[in-house]
Coordinates of C-alpha atoms in Angstrom, one line a residue:
M1 CA 318.6 37.2 281.0
N2 CA 319.7 35.1 284.6
E3 CA 323.5 34.6 283.5
K4 CA 324.0 32.8 286.5
A5 CA 321.2 30.1 286.7
F6 CA 322.6 28.6 283.7
R7 CA 326.1 28.8 284.2
H8 CA 325.9 25.0 284.8
W9 CA 325.2 24.2 281.5
R10 CA 328.1 26.1 280.2
S11 CA 330.2 24.0 282.5
A12 CA 327.8 21.1 281.5
L13 CA 328.5 21.6 277.8
D14 CA 332.8 22.1 278.1
G15 CA 333.0 18.9 280.0
D16 CA 331.2 16.9 277.9
A17 CA 332.2 16.6 274.4
T18 CA 330.7 13.4 273.4
K19 CA 327.0 13.8 272.6
P20 CA 325.6 16.9 270.1
A21 CA 325.3 20.1 272.2
Y22 CA 321.3 20.4 270.9
L23 CA 321.2 16.6 272.6
L24 CA 322.8 17.6 276.6
I25 CA 321.0 21.1 276.5
A26 CA 317.9 18.9 275.9
D27 CA 319.4 16.7 278.7
L28 CA 320.2 19.5 281.0
I29 CA 316.9 21.0 280.6
A30 CA 315.2 17.7 281.7
A31 CA 317.5 17.3 284.6
D32 CA 316.7 21.2 285.8
I33 CA 312.7 19.9 285.9
D34 CA 313.5 16.7 287.7
S35 CA 315.9 18.6 290.2
G36 CA 312.9 21.4 290.9
R37 CA 314.8 24.0 289.8
M38 CA 312.9 24.7 286.4
Q39 CA 309.6 24.7 287.6
V40 CA 306.2 23.9 285.3
R41 CA 305.3 27.9 283.7
D42 CA 308.6 29.1 284.2
R43 CA 310.0 31.3 280.7
L44 CA 313.6 30.2 278.9
P45 CA 316.2 32.3 278.2
P46 CA 314.9 33.5 274.2
L47 CA 317.7 31.7 272.4
R48 CA 319.4 34.4 271.2
D49 CA 320.8 35.3 274.1
I50 CA 321.1 32.0 275.7
S51 CA 323.1 31.0 272.5
Q52 CA 325.8 34.3 273.3
F53 CA 325.9 33.4 276.8
L54 CA 326.8 30.1 275.8
G55 CA 329.0 30.6 272.5
L56 CA 327.1 28.6 270.3
N57 CA 324.9 29.7 267.0
Y58 CA 321.2 30.2 267.2
T59 CA 320.4 27.2 264.9
T60 CA 321.8 25.0 267.9
L61 CA 320.1 25.8 270.3
A62 CA 317.0 26.3 268.3
R63 CA 317.3 22.5 267.4
A64 CA 317.9 21.6 271.1
Y65 CA 314.5 23.8 272.1
S66 CA 313.1 21.5 270.0
E67 CA 314.2 18.6 270.9
A68 CA 312.8 19.7 274.7
K69 CA 309.8 20.2 272.7
Q70 CA 309.2 16.7 271.4
R71 CA 310.4 15.3 275.0
G72 CA 307.4 17.0 276.4
L73 CA 309.4 19.1 278.7
I74 CA 308.8 22.7 277.4
D75 CA 306.4 25.1 275.4
S76 CA 307.5 27.4 272.3
R77 CA 304.8 29.7 271.0
R78 CA 305.8 32.6 268.5
G79 CA 305.7 35.5 269.7
T80 CA 305.5 34.3 273.7
G81 CA 308.7 32.3 274.0
S82 CA 309.6 29.1 275.5
F83 CA 307.8 28.2 279.0
V84 CA 308.9 24.7 281.1
K85 CA 306.0 22.4 280.7
G86 CA 307.1 19.5 283.1
K87 CA 307.1 16.3 283.0
T88 CA 304.2 14.1 283.2
T89 CA 303.2 11.5 285.5
S90 CA 301.8 8.5 283.5
L91 CA 299.9 5.9 284.9
R92 CA 299.7 2.2 284.3
L93 CA 297.2 0.9 281.7
N94 CA 295.1 -1.6 283.6
S95 CA 295.4 -4.5 281.1
G96 CA 298.5 -2.6 278.9
S97 CA 295.6 -1.7 276.2
D98 CA 294.7 0.5 274.7
F99 CA 291.3 -0.8 273.9
E100 CA 290.0 -0.6 277.6
M101 CA 290.8 2.9 278.2
T102 CA 287.9 3.8 275.7
M103 CA 285.6 1.4 277.4
N104 CA 282.9 2.9 279.7
L105 CA 283.4 -0.1 282.9
P106 CA 282.0 -0.2 286.2
P107 CA 284.0 0.5 289.3
E108 CA 284.8 -3.2 290.3
P109 CA 284.3 -3.8 294.4
E110 CA 286.6 -5.0 296.7
S111 CA 284.3 -6.7 299.5
K112 CA 285.5 -10.2 299.7
A113 CA 282.5 -11.6 301.4
L114 CA 280.7 -10.6 297.3
L115 CA 283.7 -11.8 296.1
Q116 CA 283.5 -15.0 297.8
R117 CA 279.8 -15.6 297.1
I118 CA 280.6 -14.9 293.5
V119 CA 282.5 -17.6 293.4
D120 CA 280.5 -20.1 295.3
G121 CA 277.8 -19.4 293.1
T122 CA 280.5 -20.3 290.1
Q123 CA 281.7 -23.2 291.4
N124 CA 277.4 -24.3 292.3
V125 CA 276.7 -23.8 288.9
L126 CA 279.4 -26.0 287.7
T127 CA 278.8 -28.5 290.5
Q128 CA 275.1 -29.0 290.4
A129 CA 274.0 -28.9 286.5
N130 CA 274.5 -31.5 284.3
L131 CA 277.5 -30.2 282.0
N132 CA 277.0 -32.5 279.2
A133 CA 273.7 -30.2 278.9
L134 CA 275.0 -27.4 279.0
F135 CA 277.7 -27.8 276.3
R136 CA 275.1 -28.8 273.8
Y137 CA 273.1 -26.8 271.5
Q138 CA 270.5 -24.4 272.7
D139 CA 266.9 -23.3 271.3
F140 CA 267.8 -19.3 271.5
G141 CA 266.3 -17.2 273.7
G142 CA 267.2 -19.5 276.8
G143 CA 265.3 -22.1 279.0
P144 CA 262.2 -21.9 280.6
K145 CA 264.0 -21.1 283.6
D146 CA 266.3 -18.8 282.1
R147 CA 263.6 -15.8 280.7
D148 CA 261.6 -16.5 284.2
A149 CA 265.3 -15.0 286.0
G150 CA 264.9 -12.3 282.7
V151 CA 261.2 -11.4 283.7
Q152 CA 262.1 -11.0 287.4
L153 CA 265.4 -8.8 286.9
L154 CA 263.0 -6.8 284.8
A155 CA 259.9 -6.1 286.4
P156 CA 260.8 -3.2 288.3
L157 CA 260.8 -1.8 285.0
L158 CA 257.9 -3.2 282.5
D159 CA 254.7 -3.6 283.4
N160 CA 252.8 -7.1 282.8
L161 CA 255.7 -9.2 281.6
D162 CA 255.2 -12.3 279.6
A163 CA 258.5 -14.7 279.6
N164 CA 257.1 -15.6 276.3
Q165 CA 258.7 -12.6 275.1
M166 CA 261.9 -12.3 276.7
L167 CA 264.5 -14.1 275.1
V168 CA 268.2 -14.0 276.9
C169 CA 270.7 -13.0 274.3
P170 CA 274.8 -12.8 274.2
G171 CA 274.9 -9.3 275.7
I172 CA 273.6 -6.0 274.5
H173 CA 275.5 -5.7 271.5
S174 CA 274.3 -8.6 269.8
V175 CA 270.7 -7.5 270.6
L176 CA 271.6 -4.6 268.4
V177 CA 273.4 -6.5 265.4
A178 CA 270.3 -8.7 265.3
L179 CA 267.8 -6.4 265.8
L180 CA 269.2 -3.6 263.1
T181 CA 269.5 -6.3 260.7
Q182 CA 265.9 -7.7 261.0
L183 CA 264.7 -4.6 261.0
H184 CA 265.9 -2.8 257.6
A185 CA 265.6 -6.2 256.0
E186 CA 262.1 -5.4 256.6
R187 CA 261.4 -1.9 256.3
G188 CA 264.5 -0.3 254.7
G189 CA 264.9 3.9 255.6
C190 CA 266.9 4.8 258.1
I191 CA 267.7 4.6 262.1
C192 CA 266.5 7.7 263.7
V193 CA 269.4 8.7 266.3
P194 CA 270.3 11.0 268.8
D195 CA 273.4 13.7 267.9
L196 CA 275.1 11.4 270.7
V197 CA 274.8 7.4 270.8
Y198 CA 276.8 4.9 272.0
P199 CA 279.1 3.8 269.7
G200 CA 279.0 0.8 269.0
L201 CA 275.7 1.3 267.7
K202 CA 277.9 3.4 265.0
A203 CA 280.4 0.9 264.3
I204 CA 277.0 -2.3 264.2
A205 CA 275.4 0.6 261.5
S206 CA 278.6 0.4 259.3
Q207 CA 279.7 -2.5 259.1
I208 CA 276.3 -4.0 258.2
G209 CA 275.3 -0.6 255.8
V210 CA 272.1 0.3 258.0
P211 CA 272.2 4.7 257.8
L212 CA 271.8 6.5 260.4
L213 CA 270.1 9.9 260.6
A214 CA 270.8 12.5 263.4
V215 CA 268.3 14.3 264.9
A216 CA 268.0 17.0 266.6
S217 CA 269.0 16.2 270.3
E218 CA 269.5 17.9 274.0
D219 CA 272.3 16.1 275.7
G220 CA 271.6 13.0 273.9
I221 CA 267.8 13.0 273.8
P222 CA 265.6 13.5 271.2
Q223 CA 263.8 16.6 270.4
I224 CA 259.9 16.4 270.4
R225 CA 259.6 18.5 267.0
P226 CA 262.4 17.7 264.9
L227 CA 261.1 13.7 266.1
E228 CA 258.1 14.6 264.5
E229 CA 259.2 16.1 261.6
M230 CA 261.6 13.5 260.9
C231 CA 259.2 11.1 261.2
K232 CA 256.7 12.7 258.5
T233 CA 259.1 13.1 256.2
E234 CA 261.7 10.2 256.3
Q235 CA 261.4 6.6 256.0
L236 CA 262.6 5.3 259.3
T237 CA 263.1 2.1 260.3
A238 CA 263.3 2.5 264.1
I239 CA 263.6 5.4 266.9
Y240 CA 266.9 4.8 269.3
V241 CA 267.4 6.0 272.2
N242 CA 269.5 5.6 275.0
P243 CA 267.3 6.8 277.9
T244 CA 268.5 6.1 280.9
V245 CA 272.0 7.6 282.5
N246 CA 272.7 8.1 279.1
N247 CA 276.4 6.9 277.6
P248 CA 278.0 9.7 277.5
T249 CA 276.3 13.2 278.8
T250 CA 274.4 11.2 281.5
K251 CA 271.1 12.1 281.4
S252 CA 267.5 10.5 281.6
M253 CA 264.5 11.2 279.4
S254 CA 262.0 12.4 282.3
P255 CA 258.7 10.5 282.0
K256 CA 257.1 13.2 279.8
R257 CA 259.6 13.0 277.1
R258 CA 259.4 9.6 277.1
E259 CA 255.3 9.7 277.0
A260 CA 256.3 12.2 273.9
I261 CA 258.6 9.5 272.3
A262 CA 255.8 6.9 273.0
D263 CA 253.3 8.7 270.9
I264 CA 254.9 10.3 267.8
A265 CA 255.9 6.5 267.4
L266 CA 252.6 5.1 268.2
R267 CA 251.3 7.9 265.9
Y268 CA 253.6 7.3 262.8
N269 CA 254.3 3.5 263.5
V270 CA 257.8 3.0 264.0
P271 CA 259.7 0.4 266.2
I272 CA 261.4 1.8 268.7
I273 CA 264.5 0.3 270.4
E274 CA 264.8 1.1 273.8
D275 CA 268.2 0.8 274.9
D276 CA 268.6 0.8 278.3
A277 CA 272.1 -0.8 278.9
Y278 CA 272.2 1.7 282.5
G279 CA 268.8 1.0 283.4
L280 CA 269.8 -1.0 286.4
L281 CA 272.1 0.7 287.6
L282 CA 269.6 3.7 289.7
E283 CA 268.3 2.6 292.8
K284 CA 265.2 4.4 292.0
P285 CA 264.6 2.6 288.7
I286 CA 262.6 5.1 285.5
A287 CA 259.9 2.8 284.4
A288 CA 260.2 1.9 280.1
I289 CA 259.3 3.5 276.8
A290 CA 258.5 0.5 276.4
N291 CA 255.3 0.5 278.7
L292 CA 253.7 3.1 277.1
A293 CA 254.1 2.3 273.6
P294 CA 254.6 -1.8 273.7
E295 CA 253.2 -3.2 270.9
L296 CA 256.3 -1.1 268.8
T297 CA 259.4 -1.4 271.3
Y298 CA 262.2 -3.6 271.5
Y299 CA 263.6 -3.1 275.3
T300 CA 266.8 -4.5 275.8
T301 CA 269.5 -4.4 279.2
G302 CA 272.2 -6.3 280.3
L303 CA 274.4 -7.5 282.9
A304 CA 277.7 -6.0 281.8
K305 CA 277.0 -2.6 283.3
C306 CA 275.7 -3.7 286.7
F307 CA 278.2 -6.6 287.3
G308 CA 281.0 -6.7 285.2
A309 CA 281.8 -6.2 281.6
G310 CA 283.2 -10.0 280.9
L311 CA 279.2 -11.3 281.8
R312 CA 278.1 -11.2 277.8
T313 CA 274.3 -11.6 279.3
A314 CA 271.6 -9.3 277.8
Y315 CA 268.2 -9.7 277.9
L316 CA 265.7 -8.3 274.8
Y317 CA 261.5 -7.9 275.6
A318 CA 259.3 -7.7 272.1
P319 CA 257.0 -6.1 271.5
T320 CA 254.7 -9.7 270.8
R321 CA 255.4 -13.1 271.1
L322 CA 255.6 -13.2 267.4
L323 CA 257.7 -11.1 267.3
A324 CA 260.2 -13.0 270.1
Q325 CA 260.4 -16.0 267.5
R326 CA 260.8 -13.8 264.6
T327 CA 263.5 -12.0 266.2
A328 CA 265.3 -15.6 267.6
G329 CA 265.4 -16.5 264.0
A330 CA 267.5 -13.8 263.5
F331 CA 269.9 -13.4 266.4
R332 CA 269.9 -17.8 265.9
A333 CA 271.6 -17.3 262.3
L334 CA 274.2 -14.0 263.8
S335 CA 275.4 -15.4 266.8
V336 CA 274.2 -19.0 267.3
M337 CA 273.0 -18.9 270.7
A338 CA 274.1 -16.8 273.8
S339 CA 276.6 -19.5 276.2
P340 CA 274.2 -21.7 278.5
V341 CA 277.6 -21.6 281.1
T342 CA 277.0 -17.9 281.1
T343 CA 273.5 -18.0 281.1
A344 CA 273.2 -20.5 284.1
L345 CA 275.8 -18.7 286.2
A346 CA 273.2 -15.0 285.3
T347 CA 270.1 -17.1 286.4
R348 CA 271.7 -18.4 289.3
W349 CA 273.0 -15.1 290.4
I350 CA 269.1 -13.3 289.4
E351 CA 267.6 -15.7 292.0
D352 CA 269.9 -15.8 295.0
G353 CA 270.2 -11.6 294.7
T354 CA 273.6 -12.0 294.4
L355 CA 273.2 -9.5 291.5
Q356 CA 271.6 -7.1 293.7
E357 CA 274.3 -7.4 296.0
M358 CA 276.6 -6.9 293.2
T359 CA 274.1 -3.5 292.0
H360 CA 274.1 -2.1 294.8
A361 CA 277.8 -2.2 295.2
I362 CA 278.8 -0.8 291.9
R363 CA 276.2 1.8 293.5
A364 CA 277.7 2.7 296.0
E365 CA 281.7 2.9 294.4
S366 CA 280.2 4.9 291.5
R367 CA 278.5 6.9 294.3
E368 CA 282.2 8.0 296.1
R369 CA 284.0 8.1 292.5
Q370 CA 281.5 10.8 291.7
R371 CA 282.3 12.2 294.6
L372 CA 286.0 12.3 294.2
A373 CA 285.4 13.8 290.3
L374 CA 283.4 16.4 291.9
Q375 CA 285.5 17.7 294.8
H376 CA 289.2 17.6 291.4
L377 CA 286.9 18.8 288.7
A378 CA 284.8 21.6 290.3
D379 CA 286.3 24.3 288.2
F380 CA 285.2 22.5 285.1
R381 CA 281.4 22.3 283.5
L382 CA 280.3 18.0 284.6
Q383 CA 277.0 16.4 283.6
T384 CA 277.1 13.1 286.0
H385 CA 274.3 11.7 287.5
P386 CA 274.7 9.9 291.3
D387 CA 274.6 6.2 290.3
A388 CA 276.5 6.5 287.3
F389 CA 280.5 5.1 286.1
H390 CA 280.9 7.8 284.1
L391 CA 280.3 12.0 283.5
W392 CA 280.7 14.8 280.4
L393 CA 283.4 17.4 281.2
H394 CA 282.8 20.2 279.0
L395 CA 286.0 21.6 278.0
P396 CA 286.8 25.1 279.1
G397 CA 285.2 28.5 276.4
G398 CA 288.0 29.2 274.4
Y399 CA 289.9 25.8 274.4
T400 CA 292.1 25.0 271.6
A401 CA 292.5 21.2 271.8
N402 CA 290.8 19.2 270.0
P403 CA 289.4 17.0 272.3
S404 CA 289.6 14.1 270.0
V405 CA 294.0 14.6 270.4
L406 CA 293.4 15.5 274.0
A407 CA 292.2 11.8 274.8
A408 CA 294.4 10.2 272.8
H409 CA 296.8 12.1 274.9
F410 CA 295.5 10.8 278.6
R411 CA 294.5 8.2 277.5
T412 CA 298.9 7.5 276.5
K413 CA 298.0 8.3 280.3
G414 CA 296.2 5.6 281.6
I415 CA 292.9 7.7 281.9
S416 CA 290.1 6.5 280.4
V417 CA 288.4 9.3 277.8
V418 CA 286.9 9.4 274.6
S419 CA 286.0 12.0 272.8
S420 CA 283.2 13.4 271.7
A421 CA 283.3 13.0 267.9
G422 CA 283.6 9.1 269.0
F423 CA 279.4 9.8 269.6
C424 CA 278.6 12.2 267.6
T425 CA 276.7 11.1 264.7
N426 CA 275.8 14.9 263.0
N427 CA 279.3 15.9 262.7
D428 CA 279.3 19.2 264.5
P429 CA 280.9 17.1 267.7
P430 CA 281.0 19.5 270.5
D431 CA 284.1 20.2 272.5
A432 CA 283.4 17.5 275.6
I433 CA 285.0 14.4 276.2
R434 CA 283.2 11.6 278.5
L435 CA 285.8 10.2 281.5
C436 CA 284.9 6.7 282.4
L437 CA 286.0 6.4 286.2
G438 CA 285.8 2.6 286.8
G439 CA 287.4 0.0 285.8
A440 CA 290.2 -2.0 288.2
V441 CA 292.2 1.0 289.1
S442 CA 291.8 1.8 292.6
R443 CA 290.6 5.3 294.3
S444 CA 294.3 6.0 294.7
E445 CA 294.9 5.8 291.1
L446 CA 291.1 7.4 290.6
E447 CA 292.3 10.8 292.3
E448 CA 295.6 10.9 290.8
S449 CA 294.4 10.5 287.1
L450 CA 291.7 13.2 288.3
R451 CA 294.8 15.2 289.6
L452 CA 296.8 14.8 286.3
L453 CA 293.3 15.7 283.8
S454 CA 292.3 19.4 286.0
D455 CA 296.0 20.5 285.9
T456 CA 296.4 19.7 282.3
L457 CA 293.0 21.6 281.4
Q458 CA 293.8 24.5 283.5
H459 CA 296.5 24.5 281.3
P460 CA 295.8 24.3 278.3
S461 CA 299.5 25.7 277.1
H462 CA 300.9 22.7 277.8
L463 CA 299.5 20.9 274.8
S464 CA 300.2 23.1 272.7
G465 CA 301.9 20.4 270.8
M466 CA 298.9 18.4 270.1
V467 CA 296.4 21.5 269.3
L468 CA 294.9 20.6 265.3

């Protein structure tokens, strides 16, 4: 023990009799870290040595180290001693809400010209439209103009579109609620899902009592042989897939895999729910599974990921006109209608090109953020897509921190992280976390959070207090 380095501790103890010694020592550790006297990973003196030097009993020093550990200043492990952990810089939450830290938000472009175009479009809709009409109840699915806008939007992804099979809906989440409710009532059975799936689907299924059955998958994409075996042996309500820039793994199904899934669905007459929430983000769109099994596939996408999460407008393309009408009935019972005002805005922005410009801006910003992530997290195994605003990070081999506890820790620092357990459907979550690169956070704030994330993962001993 270097006694010289701790003489100021003894002086402080002699000069302050108003505070319990164990609290004062914890304060001294914090002050030494702040001043740079102590550095991260510096080893503290053994309890017995420092207690003798300071003239305090062993129990007091043990309590002082425990207090410092609770404050997140040091790390202690039996057999290795106590080490300085340092203070972790906290980043402010975007809106003061932990809820936002669990959502996969697109980045918000800062183009003043684009934002002004959105403002102008909003004003034009509100000044030129018949406001009384917008404030009335509407038929579910949108009017002819809104459905035509949906056809225009989905034309790069779907073939031979019929506006009579298009429904305008209040968000993809509402689409999934309606489809699970309707299909389960008609067919019974389970929804076949990958072993990693959008958490919202898990919540919906639990809420309305629809069982999920996990099929063996690769990065959230169903494997063909297990899927076919499940279709043979199980009563399935539908096959749910998230084929493009999968949430959470960022992987996209190959055309060959899409063909194989469509073939299985056709041979066993099992409907497909194609949740293509990220399909419009890609610079080069991938043709939908709905083109391969049109009579069985319910295809849905929306504007939350390619414009903004607050624009709760989605589009459902049903297999037939009759099924579109039947599904509209389910929607009407569950959510009455999509907001006519929001729908009018969405239609305007599709028609005048604002949506396309916004999507382009989000894509460009996402690529810059992916570049920063690859730069700061180069030492880790990442799965990314250049047009995505999230990534899938595998924890290093031998890492002992529970991903759920780790994710909760990062969210307290303002970092938008979700554990693999949130997506898992087979009770065997991988050691991985999803990191969102979007939201209102600036690039400089993103870099700060990436540095914090990297430092924490490179020095897992800092998190020993959270190991389960």
